[in-house]
């Protein structure tokens, strides 16, 4: 991969914050609770060896400084400063990008960022010390200046220009000058320590560097703050930095919660102190975290996509304290909805690998507050039938919890984007529950939730057909919550091939999976009648799908509605029997062998250019939409290659090339990980956590 | 005054927040801790009588709504909504603007805003109930809809589109639907009550109004929130609104403080509840507040300027709780510096009239934390002499307290804007202290501070000349804090005629005043020797000034430096003997009669076009700068008319016309009250509190 100027998120775990860097100009910075980069000037640079000017990494943009607002009659002076700092030549800069470290090399400067990617211990089942280190709201950096051959001291700097409203940049030198820092109010900070560093505030980095009297670095005016490093001649020095985030007090509405890190750190100074005091241990742990990716035999393309996905996931994570108990949230990227359940079900493979308790936490919060009971009806018919339980799309948005039983997202009386996802979320909750139980063997939880699962089972069946005789295993009725509209799926912004829920073979594949898993659990628990009902529903579902294979050899996207699109997610559901060890169900010679074979044929029929591949080899999740979603591609790649065992080797390298380009080319590179790519351009679901489905690439058979 | 489209601040007292409205488009809104309007869309409108569309006050701007970010393939649909709301014809709109009420009339809609302008009881010396009502962080509004002749229900609305980062718009319906509200996170809210109102959230006001199913008003997505009012046919109804602000927890750095209102209100819901429950009493009090201006015999021009000044003052006020004690702050308008002492000394006349305890509070905080001891030196000479105590320019900026003994503003080694104001602030502190003591007769405070005042006296004298023999009563040495630069005055952005401190006759007039007041206090306390020294210094100061009258009959701005500018603030100092009842000193036949006469001649010589008047009659504080400051003009008008008793009647009406135009014409009208007007254009000190010097117009002789 030649491109190095892409943004990456460097995020603490569960702090809903990110130090973002890599896209040129003022497009990164310290973002607290944002669904996008902070768009700040970030200054990382070094004095030239002749002392005449400064070279910096290209993450800032020169602007006339704010002093003109005060000194109003002297507008237009001091333009010379514009050339005091110049970006390093692009060819001179190298970047080594990994999961948990990101290193920039330019001339005699090296800048390395460390951020964690690791398990979060269950807060109800671990020591305070273990939890504290993992949820510390800081990431780390080092600047190394090689002045070995220098005859004079060289000045380096790491600073940024704040842009939060109603917050100023201040010096944070504390503990009798043991720690030196700058930061925005109580919320963000860069902090260092040691004899080589001092701090400065000014209207601009240029003003700070050209200041004749360093006493003026103490000013309170100006949004720019920097840590200044003077590297002595003949030495190579490495300076540690803590990049800290903090928000105290109650941060949510609807339900009142605080960040859990507030238990351990009373303010941003405490965060900085802990970070600097434990710098070696904390950064070593990040280097260790790299192994998750580095020790694999993935291609460089895949290592890159996995690292970007994981980084954007952590930037969206938020661990809160609700009356002394943990409350886990993954925010939905740029949209900032909380615990969007159709993302949870995709991210579950990552979370189960890293911290299964978060899955249980989210499932319980859905069942306790974000579930509801509806009725159902046939299209164009007002008559209502028994529905059942389901779960909301999300728990609210942007730290604002929605009311009991309602999401922030779902609206009424419509059939497109923003409609209800009742059936989708019902099967998603069940899928998560089954894989959680299978992965953790948490029998207690399953036993506690058996009644609820039974309710879910009945609710799914009720949505098939009101008359048991007419059931065909797939969704036939819409929720009364749609109020005359129609339910949609997670693919809300795609065309009807994936957007419509009723009759959809993507959703049907999840229904089949859920029935298979229900059969299993009912059998395990000795509830024979239900097991047989589940089995019969799975069979009916498979039959319905098989029956609809068209003359091109694939199954059209929506059954019974003349929609002939070919869709990749027809195979999605297979992931769940796989991760719940229902291997028989996936066996070509097993009870659903016909369905499995049909899906194999489906894949072979559609995985070609003009159908479900773009001309360049990129995957196209629906033949009738140009909007394609990397997270879902990763997931379906796993199903195709590892479950259906289809040999895609010939094309995977070139399609991976395209999928990488979706993340790094042009303006897409600003958004770190994006999950809606329309003809190569990131147009939605930016700064998104869902890409961690690609953790499946690391799954060892 | 014909112009009605100017912004005005409607601010709670001490909450550092403002509902700002009046300038067209998205230029007002609910601003929390901002040095500018919030730039939000504010929607206040009414359905047309035919039900076909909505007319609104022109305080919003149509934008394509944010739903496109979610529903990415449907970009470009629904443009029709753009015309659903149209602004009322400008000719149809009337405005009645007063100190504490501001009413807009358009068609069958009346919109009235109430905000307080009254005394704040001393928190250490009042009942909780009295304090709670005054520092409640809310202002109030009413919408009256006249549907008397209507045959159908008409829908009205009051809403806004939030724009705080990381905060969403949410419904705030609470107490079993007793209160209905919308707001941004925990920070701002509109709340109402009663059977005619409901609330709605949406991507835009247009979406809310065109929504087919009102169930969709419950969505969590969209930054627009509104209170919807359905006015039944045949009725005229009036709906109450609380416009609420809240910031909880510690809000400052350097010293950790919370808003004092937090003592009484645990969150924004509590603020709303109290506001609505006590609506009549709270709004009646605002109507009563109008009397301050309305019962005066001021011209309409002056009533307007006074109201605007007072409003911008309250928007800058911040009452904090520091370890259980009150800490009073006036923020410096757009610059947000805290308790800028050269503003305090001008605003002291307003504060003493309204709440003298705030003056004591600020003076004590300056003496306890924001004072320092320096040395002094002659220009171009490194030798240091005894200096003494002085006070910092400010206490920090934007809720960030600067370190002990240092301001946010003052820098080192320079002689222009941002240099130290050591002498200026020293006399300012003394002036405030003397007028506070005289006004309140707070003997205890004076006794406690007598040593400090003595130190101040010695410090002022030391700045005259190191050799007592050579003292001439005016400043001759600069503070060591300037590190080789030169001290400046409050007029920091003007040319040297007012910017330079040393030799300046503006500062000299304050020195004279301080000496006069010192003489008085020393005499009162029986410290005879010091009284005589003070008297002799005052005499020397007057002599020095008189000696420098030029052939045009005025005194050049800076003595001994060939600066021939004519300046209005030469008379400023006279205000202090006046407000400390040192009437003899101001008597033409008294001990300083020669100085008083000289200043009268000075005024008569300069108050003409081409010198200290612009061509249009506006006052020009320095003949050599086009940057003029309304707050200082008001103050000097008082000195000229009421102390020097110069008859300016002929010109005052037309100069007031010009001074009004500075606040309302063109883009100036966006900034409410601005205090730096360069050739008619507001170029600095915008959204500024200092204009309350015009409270002097109400001074009854």
mmCIF file of C-alpha atoms in Angstrom, chain B residues 5-278:
data_model
loop_
_atom_site.group_PDB
_atom_site.id
_atom_site.type_symbol
_atom_site.label_atom_id
_atom_site.label_comp_id
_atom_site.label_asym_id
_atom_site.label_seq_id
_atom_site.Cartn_x
_atom_site.Cartn_y
_atom_site.Cartn_z
ATOM 1 C CA UNK B 5 -33.364 44.009 13.151
ATOM 2 C CA UNK B 6 -30.598 44.171 15.726
ATOM 3 C CA UNK B 7 -29.573 41.371 18.041
ATOM 4 C CA UNK B 8 -30.224 41.803 21.739
ATOM 5 C CA UNK B 9 -29.068 39.580 24.580
ATOM 6 C CA UNK B 10 -31.719 38.171 26.864
ATOM 7 C CA UNK B 11 -29.689 36.814 29.711
ATOM 8 C CA UNK B 12 -30.194 35.342 33.123
ATOM 9 C CA UNK B 13 -28.092 37.037 35.802
ATOM 10 C CA UNK B 14 -24.777 35.360 36.551
ATOM 11 C CA UNK B 15 -25.301 32.360 34.263
ATOM 12 C CA UNK B 16 -22.868 33.427 31.501
ATOM 13 C CA UNK B 17 -25.486 32.638 28.903
ATOM 14 C CA UNK B 18 -27.786 34.405 26.530
ATOM 15 C CA UNK B 19 -30.818 33.929 24.378
ATOM 16 C CA UNK B 20 -29.904 36.313 21.593
ATOM 17 C CA UNK B 21 -32.342 37.415 18.920
ATOM 18 C CA UNK B 22 -33.101 40.132 16.415
ATOM 19 C CA UNK B 23 -30.545 39.936 13.609
ATOM 20 C CA UNK B 24 -31.943 38.136 10.553
ATOM 21 C CA UNK B 25 -31.135 34.547 9.561
ATOM 22 C CA UNK B 26 -29.506 31.973 11.812
ATOM 23 C CA UNK B 27 -27.708 34.551 13.931
ATOM 24 C CA UNK B 28 -29.241 34.203 17.353
ATOM 25 C CA UNK B 29 -30.209 31.370 19.654
ATOM 26 C CA UNK B 30 -29.335 29.868 23.004
ATOM 27 C CA UNK B 31 -25.684 30.499 23.777
ATOM 28 C CA UNK B 32 -24.005 28.977 26.805
ATOM 29 C CA UNK B 33 -20.613 30.433 27.773
ATOM 30 C CA UNK B 34 -20.069 32.000 24.362
ATOM 31 C CA UNK B 35 -18.492 35.318 23.464
ATOM 32 C CA UNK B 36 -20.883 35.614 20.535
ATOM 33 C CA UNK B 37 -24.396 34.720 19.443
ATOM 34 C CA UNK B 38 -25.015 30.981 19.114
ATOM 35 C CA UNK B 39 -25.782 31.257 15.376
ATOM 36 C CA UNK B 40 -28.717 28.889 15.569
ATOM 37 C CA UNK B 41 -31.899 28.711 13.586
ATOM 38 C CA UNK B 42 -34.668 30.016 15.827
ATOM 39 C CA UNK B 43 -38.182 29.247 14.638
ATOM 40 C CA UNK B 44 -41.065 31.373 15.868
ATOM 41 C CA UNK B 45 -44.059 31.178 13.587
ATOM 42 C CA UNK B 46 -47.734 30.677 12.936
ATOM 43 C CA UNK B 47 -49.814 28.793 10.421
ATOM 44 C CA UNK B 48 -51.524 31.052 7.878
ATOM 45 C CA UNK B 49 -55.246 31.385 8.335
ATOM 46 C CA UNK B 50 -55.908 29.256 5.243
ATOM 47 C CA UNK B 51 -53.761 26.510 6.763
ATOM 48 C CA UNK B 52 -51.596 26.307 3.650
ATOM 49 C CA UNK B 53 -48.260 27.462 4.959
ATOM 50 C CA UNK B 54 -46.463 29.013 7.917
ATOM 51 C CA UNK B 55 -45.193 32.541 8.494
ATOM 52 C CA UNK B 56 -42.239 32.999 10.802
ATOM 53 C CA UNK B 57 -40.075 35.721 12.267
ATOM 54 C CA UNK B 58 -36.958 35.946 10.081
ATOM 55 C CA UNK B 59 -34.540 34.309 12.500
ATOM 56 C CA UNK B 60 -33.746 31.138 10.586
ATOM 57 C CA UNK B 61 -32.233 30.080 7.320
ATOM 58 C CA UNK B 62 -33.459 27.184 5.208
ATOM 59 C CA UNK B 63 -30.941 24.372 4.824
ATOM 60 C CA UNK B 64 -31.231 20.930 3.308
ATOM 61 C CA UNK B 65 -31.917 18.709 6.236
ATOM 62 C CA UNK B 66 -29.551 16.240 7.857
ATOM 63 C CA UNK B 67 -31.637 13.191 6.982
ATOM 64 C CA UNK B 68 -29.601 12.955 3.780
ATOM 65 C CA UNK B 69 -26.632 11.778 5.791
ATOM 66 C CA UNK B 70 -28.584 8.688 6.731
ATOM 67 C CA UNK B 71 -30.621 8.111 3.626
ATOM 68 C CA UNK B 72 -27.722 8.545 1.281
ATOM 69 C CA UNK B 73 -29.228 7.438 -1.992
ATOM 70 C CA UNK B 74 -32.170 9.817 -1.843
ATOM 71 C CA UNK B 75 -30.240 13.064 -1.964
ATOM 72 C CA UNK B 76 -32.101 15.905 -3.605
ATOM 73 C CA UNK B 77 -35.667 14.871 -2.802
ATOM 74 C CA UNK B 78 -38.160 16.960 -0.862
ATOM 75 C CA UNK B 79 -37.029 20.420 -1.882
ATOM 76 C CA UNK B 80 -40.653 21.524 -1.722
ATOM 77 C CA UNK B 81 -40.294 21.826 2.022
ATOM 78 C CA UNK B 82 -38.131 24.882 1.449
ATOM 79 C CA UNK B 83 -41.244 26.994 0.997
ATOM 80 C CA UNK B 84 -43.354 25.565 3.794
ATOM 81 C CA UNK B 85 -42.184 28.298 6.158
ATOM 82 C CA UNK B 86 -41.780 31.814 4.865
ATOM 83 C CA UNK B 87 -40.664 34.871 6.767
ATOM 84 C CA UNK B 88 -43.320 37.460 7.540
ATOM 85 C CA UNK B 89 -43.107 40.517 5.305
ATOM 86 C CA UNK B 90 -40.624 42.830 6.934
ATOM 87 C CA UNK B 91 -43.085 45.722 6.849
ATOM 88 C CA UNK B 92 -45.587 43.629 8.720
ATOM 89 C CA UNK B 93 -43.289 43.166 11.711
ATOM 90 C CA UNK B 94 -43.099 45.570 14.645
ATOM 91 C CA UNK B 95 -40.796 45.466 17.628
ATOM 92 C CA UNK B 96 -41.099 47.043 21.046
ATOM 93 C CA UNK B 97 -37.664 46.932 22.620
ATOM 94 C CA UNK B 98 -37.183 47.757 26.276
ATOM 95 C CA UNK B 99 -34.659 47.033 29.011
ATOM 96 C CA UNK B 100 -36.247 43.808 30.200
ATOM 97 C CA UNK B 101 -38.934 43.033 27.666
ATOM 98 C CA UNK B 102 -38.669 42.710 23.908
ATOM 99 C CA UNK B 103 -41.837 42.182 21.927
ATOM 100 C CA UNK B 104 -42.321 41.245 18.298
ATOM 101 C CA UNK B 105 -45.672 41.705 16.561
ATOM 102 C CA UNK B 106 -46.449 40.063 13.223
ATOM 103 C CA UNK B 107 -49.937 39.318 11.926
ATOM 104 C CA UNK B 108 -51.834 37.343 14.529
ATOM 105 C CA UNK B 109 -48.646 36.447 16.375
ATOM 106 C CA UNK B 110 -47.056 38.219 19.289
ATOM 107 C CA UNK B 111 -43.751 37.042 20.721
ATOM 108 C CA UNK B 112 -42.497 38.586 23.926
ATOM 109 C CA UNK B 113 -39.222 37.908 25.705
ATOM 110 C CA UNK B 114 -38.619 38.746 29.367
ATOM 111 C CA UNK B 115 -35.182 38.969 30.934
ATOM 112 C CA UNK B 116 -34.099 40.334 34.306
ATOM 113 C CA UNK B 117 -32.118 43.511 35.042
ATOM 114 C CA UNK B 118 -32.043 43.888 38.766
ATOM 115 C CA UNK B 119 -30.053 43.754 41.978
ATOM 116 C CA UNK B 120 -28.454 40.499 43.031
ATOM 117 C CA UNK B 121 -28.658 40.104 46.775
ATOM 118 C CA UNK B 122 -25.389 39.438 48.559
ATOM 119 C CA UNK B 123 -25.308 35.619 48.723
ATOM 120 C CA UNK B 124 -23.703 35.818 52.149
ATOM 121 C CA UNK B 125 -26.362 38.108 53.442
ATOM 122 C CA UNK B 126 -29.750 37.140 52.043
ATOM 123 C CA UNK B 127 -32.317 34.357 52.110
ATOM 124 C CA UNK B 128 -31.935 31.420 49.758
ATOM 125 C CA UNK B 129 -35.357 32.168 48.321
ATOM 126 C CA UNK B 130 -34.394 35.700 47.315
ATOM 127 C CA UNK B 131 -31.155 34.578 45.718
ATOM 128 C CA UNK B 132 -32.708 31.622 43.921
ATOM 129 C CA UNK B 133 -35.180 33.782 42.008
ATOM 130 C CA UNK B 134 -32.549 36.244 40.867
ATOM 131 C CA UNK B 135 -29.903 33.788 39.731
ATOM 132 C CA UNK B 136 -32.292 31.277 38.165
ATOM 133 C CA UNK B 137 -30.541 30.429 34.858
ATOM 134 C CA UNK B 138 -33.522 31.124 32.637
ATOM 135 C CA UNK B 139 -35.231 33.869 30.718
ATOM 136 C CA UNK B 140 -38.852 33.775 29.670
ATOM 137 C CA UNK B 141 -41.049 34.231 26.646
ATOM 138 C CA UNK B 142 -44.691 34.288 25.690
ATOM 139 C CA UNK B 143 -46.374 33.611 22.405
ATOM 140 C CA UNK B 144 -49.833 35.053 21.947
ATOM 141 C CA UNK B 145 -51.913 33.771 19.061
ATOM 142 C CA UNK B 146 -55.018 35.656 18.146
ATOM 143 C CA UNK B 147 -57.324 33.115 16.554
ATOM 144 C CA UNK B 148 -60.473 34.945 17.640
ATOM 145 C CA UNK B 149 -61.721 35.195 14.097
ATOM 146 C CA UNK B 150 -60.398 31.826 13.027
ATOM 147 C CA UNK B 151 -62.694 29.027 11.954
ATOM 148 C CA UNK B 152 -60.025 26.377 12.327
ATOM 149 C CA UNK B 153 -57.237 25.519 14.693
ATOM 150 C CA UNK B 154 -53.961 27.246 13.871
ATOM 151 C CA UNK B 155 -50.600 25.793 14.654
ATOM 152 C CA UNK B 156 -47.773 27.911 16.030
ATOM 153 C CA UNK B 157 -44.260 26.949 17.040
ATOM 154 C CA UNK B 158 -41.216 28.045 18.974
ATOM 155 C CA UNK B 159 -38.180 25.940 18.293
ATOM 156 C CA UNK B 160 -34.510 25.965 17.541
ATOM 157 C CA UNK B 161 -31.853 23.934 15.878
ATOM 158 C CA UNK B 162 -29.019 22.956 18.181
ATOM 159 C CA UNK B 163 -25.409 23.215 17.120
ATOM 160 C CA UNK B 164 -23.324 22.254 20.143
ATOM 161 C CA UNK B 165 -20.900 19.502 19.203
ATOM 162 C CA UNK B 166 -21.422 16.132 20.865
ATOM 163 C CA UNK B 167 -24.867 17.107 22.110
ATOM 164 C CA UNK B 168 -28.178 16.194 20.594
ATOM 165 C CA UNK B 169 -31.612 17.753 20.637
ATOM 166 C CA UNK B 170 -33.981 15.817 22.854
ATOM 167 C CA UNK B 171 -37.522 15.971 24.118
ATOM 168 C CA UNK B 172 -37.779 17.119 27.717
ATOM 169 C CA UNK B 173 -41.343 16.150 28.603
ATOM 170 C CA UNK B 174 -41.385 15.386 32.302
ATOM 171 C CA UNK B 175 -43.375 15.177 35.531
ATOM 172 C CA UNK B 176 -46.059 13.086 33.819
ATOM 173 C CA UNK B 177 -46.364 15.515 30.949
ATOM 174 C CA UNK B 178 -46.872 18.527 33.167
ATOM 175 C CA UNK B 179 -43.936 20.171 31.398
ATOM 176 C CA UNK B 180 -43.144 19.948 27.703
ATOM 177 C CA UNK B 181 -39.757 20.856 26.404
ATOM 178 C CA UNK B 182 -36.983 20.355 23.909
ATOM 179 C CA UNK B 183 -33.317 20.986 24.432
ATOM 180 C CA UNK B 184 -29.673 20.292 23.720
ATOM 181 C CA UNK B 185 -28.337 17.631 26.058
ATOM 182 C CA UNK B 186 -28.164 18.817 29.650
ATOM 183 C CA UNK B 187 -27.334 22.387 28.670
ATOM 184 C CA UNK B 188 -30.070 24.392 26.973
ATOM 185 C CA UNK B 189 -33.833 23.995 26.773
ATOM 186 C CA UNK B 190 -37.149 25.558 25.814
ATOM 187 C CA UNK B 191 -39.878 24.387 28.136
ATOM 188 C CA UNK B 192 -43.597 25.135 28.298
ATOM 189 C CA UNK B 193 -46.714 23.654 29.873
ATOM 190 C CA UNK B 194 -50.447 23.478 29.434
ATOM 191 C CA UNK B 195 -53.015 21.804 27.262
ATOM 192 C CA UNK B 196 -52.194 23.577 23.997
ATOM 193 C CA UNK B 197 -48.600 22.474 23.700
ATOM 194 C CA UNK B 198 -46.679 19.418 22.567
ATOM 195 C CA UNK B 199 -43.085 18.870 21.543
ATOM 196 C CA UNK B 200 -41.393 17.592 18.413
ATOM 197 C CA UNK B 201 -37.936 16.646 17.228
ATOM 198 C CA UNK B 202 -36.883 16.425 13.582
ATOM 199 C CA UNK B 203 -34.151 17.052 11.080
ATOM 200 C CA UNK B 204 -35.698 20.433 10.324
ATOM 201 C CA UNK B 205 -38.645 22.601 11.340
ATOM 202 C CA UNK B 206 -40.038 21.973 7.882
ATOM 203 C CA UNK B 207 -39.937 18.219 8.461
ATOM 204 C CA UNK B 208 -41.664 18.583 11.809
ATOM 205 C CA UNK B 209 -44.457 20.681 10.334
ATOM 206 C CA UNK B 210 -44.977 18.517 7.264
ATOM 207 C CA UNK B 211 -44.853 15.244 9.172
ATOM 208 C CA UNK B 212 -47.895 13.128 8.344
ATOM 209 C CA UNK B 213 -47.844 11.149 11.590
ATOM 210 C CA UNK B 214 -47.220 13.124 14.736
ATOM 211 C CA UNK B 215 -45.917 9.948 16.354
ATOM 212 C CA UNK B 216 -42.764 10.738 14.428
ATOM 213 C CA UNK B 217 -42.227 13.839 16.549
ATOM 214 C CA UNK B 218 -40.774 11.435 19.107
ATOM 215 C CA UNK B 219 -37.723 10.645 16.978
ATOM 216 C CA UNK B 220 -34.299 10.917 18.541
ATOM 217 C CA UNK B 221 -32.637 11.987 15.306
ATOM 218 C CA UNK B 222 -32.366 15.554 14.113
ATOM 219 C CA UNK B 223 -30.993 18.700 15.696
ATOM 220 C CA UNK B 224 -34.240 20.626 15.466
ATOM 221 C CA UNK B 225 -36.612 20.727 18.425
ATOM 222 C CA UNK B 226 -39.782 22.727 18.807
ATOM 223 C CA UNK B 227 -42.717 23.347 21.028
ATOM 224 C CA UNK B 228 -45.860 23.069 18.935
ATOM 225 C CA UNK B 229 -48.942 25.042 19.884
ATOM 226 C CA UNK B 230 -52.405 24.409 18.489
ATOM 227 C CA UNK B 231 -54.573 27.480 18.966
ATOM 228 C CA UNK B 232 -58.249 26.577 18.863
ATOM 229 C CA UNK B 233 -60.616 28.581 16.656
ATOM 230 C CA UNK B 234 -62.336 31.543 18.251
ATOM 231 C CA UNK B 235 -59.720 31.964 20.955
ATOM 232 C CA UNK B 236 -56.795 34.138 21.780
ATOM 233 C CA UNK B 237 -54.249 32.214 23.792
ATOM 234 C CA UNK B 238 -50.945 33.058 25.439
ATOM 235 C CA UNK B 239 -48.352 30.353 25.990
ATOM 236 C CA UNK B 240 -45.489 30.633 28.515
ATOM 237 C CA UNK B 241 -41.939 29.514 27.792
ATOM 238 C CA UNK B 242 -38.881 29.109 29.936
ATOM 239 C CA UNK B 243 -35.628 29.449 28.011
ATOM 240 C CA UNK B 244 -33.202 27.578 30.229
ATOM 241 C CA UNK B 245 -29.458 27.166 30.552
ATOM 242 C CA UNK B 246 -27.459 24.794 32.702
ATOM 243 C CA UNK B 247 -23.939 23.642 33.261
ATOM 244 C CA UNK B 248 -23.335 21.345 36.181
ATOM 245 C CA UNK B 249 -20.234 20.286 38.064
ATOM 246 C CA UNK B 250 -16.923 22.061 38.142
ATOM 247 C CA UNK B 251 -16.712 24.490 35.250
ATOM 248 C CA UNK B 252 -13.365 26.209 35.774
ATOM 249 C CA UNK B 253 -9.688 25.399 35.855
ATOM 250 C CA UNK B 254 -6.920 26.971 37.925
ATOM 251 C CA UNK B 255 -9.393 27.393 40.770
ATOM 252 C CA UNK B 256 -12.247 24.899 40.769
ATOM 253 C CA UNK B 257 -15.710 26.430 40.898
ATOM 254 C CA UNK B 258 -19.314 25.639 40.006
ATOM 255 C CA UNK B 259 -22.205 27.879 39.076
ATOM 256 C CA UNK B 260 -23.933 29.137 42.194
ATOM 257 C CA UNK B 261 -27.326 28.314 40.667
ATOM 258 C CA UNK B 262 -26.310 24.674 41.064
ATOM 259 C CA UNK B 263 -27.067 25.100 44.765
ATOM 260 C CA UNK B 264 -30.737 25.443 43.962
ATOM 261 C CA UNK B 265 -31.230 23.553 40.711
ATOM 262 C CA UNK B 266 -29.889 20.059 40.210
ATOM 263 C CA UNK B 267 -30.421 20.039 36.464
ATOM 264 C CA UNK B 268 -32.089 21.898 33.613
ATOM 265 C CA UNK B 269 -35.419 20.210 34.337
ATOM 266 C CA UNK B 270 -35.373 21.776 37.799
ATOM 267 C CA UNK B 271 -34.682 25.167 36.226
ATOM 268 C CA UNK B 272 -37.610 24.721 33.840
ATOM 269 C CA UNK B 273 -39.961 23.543 36.547
ATOM 270 C CA UNK B 274 -39.232 26.511 38.789
ATOM 271 C CA UNK B 275 -39.542 28.917 35.851
ATOM 272 C CA UNK B 276 -42.909 27.626 34.729
ATOM 273 C CA UNK B 277 -44.290 27.258 38.243
ATOM 274 C CA UNK B 278 -43.395 30.858 39.084
#
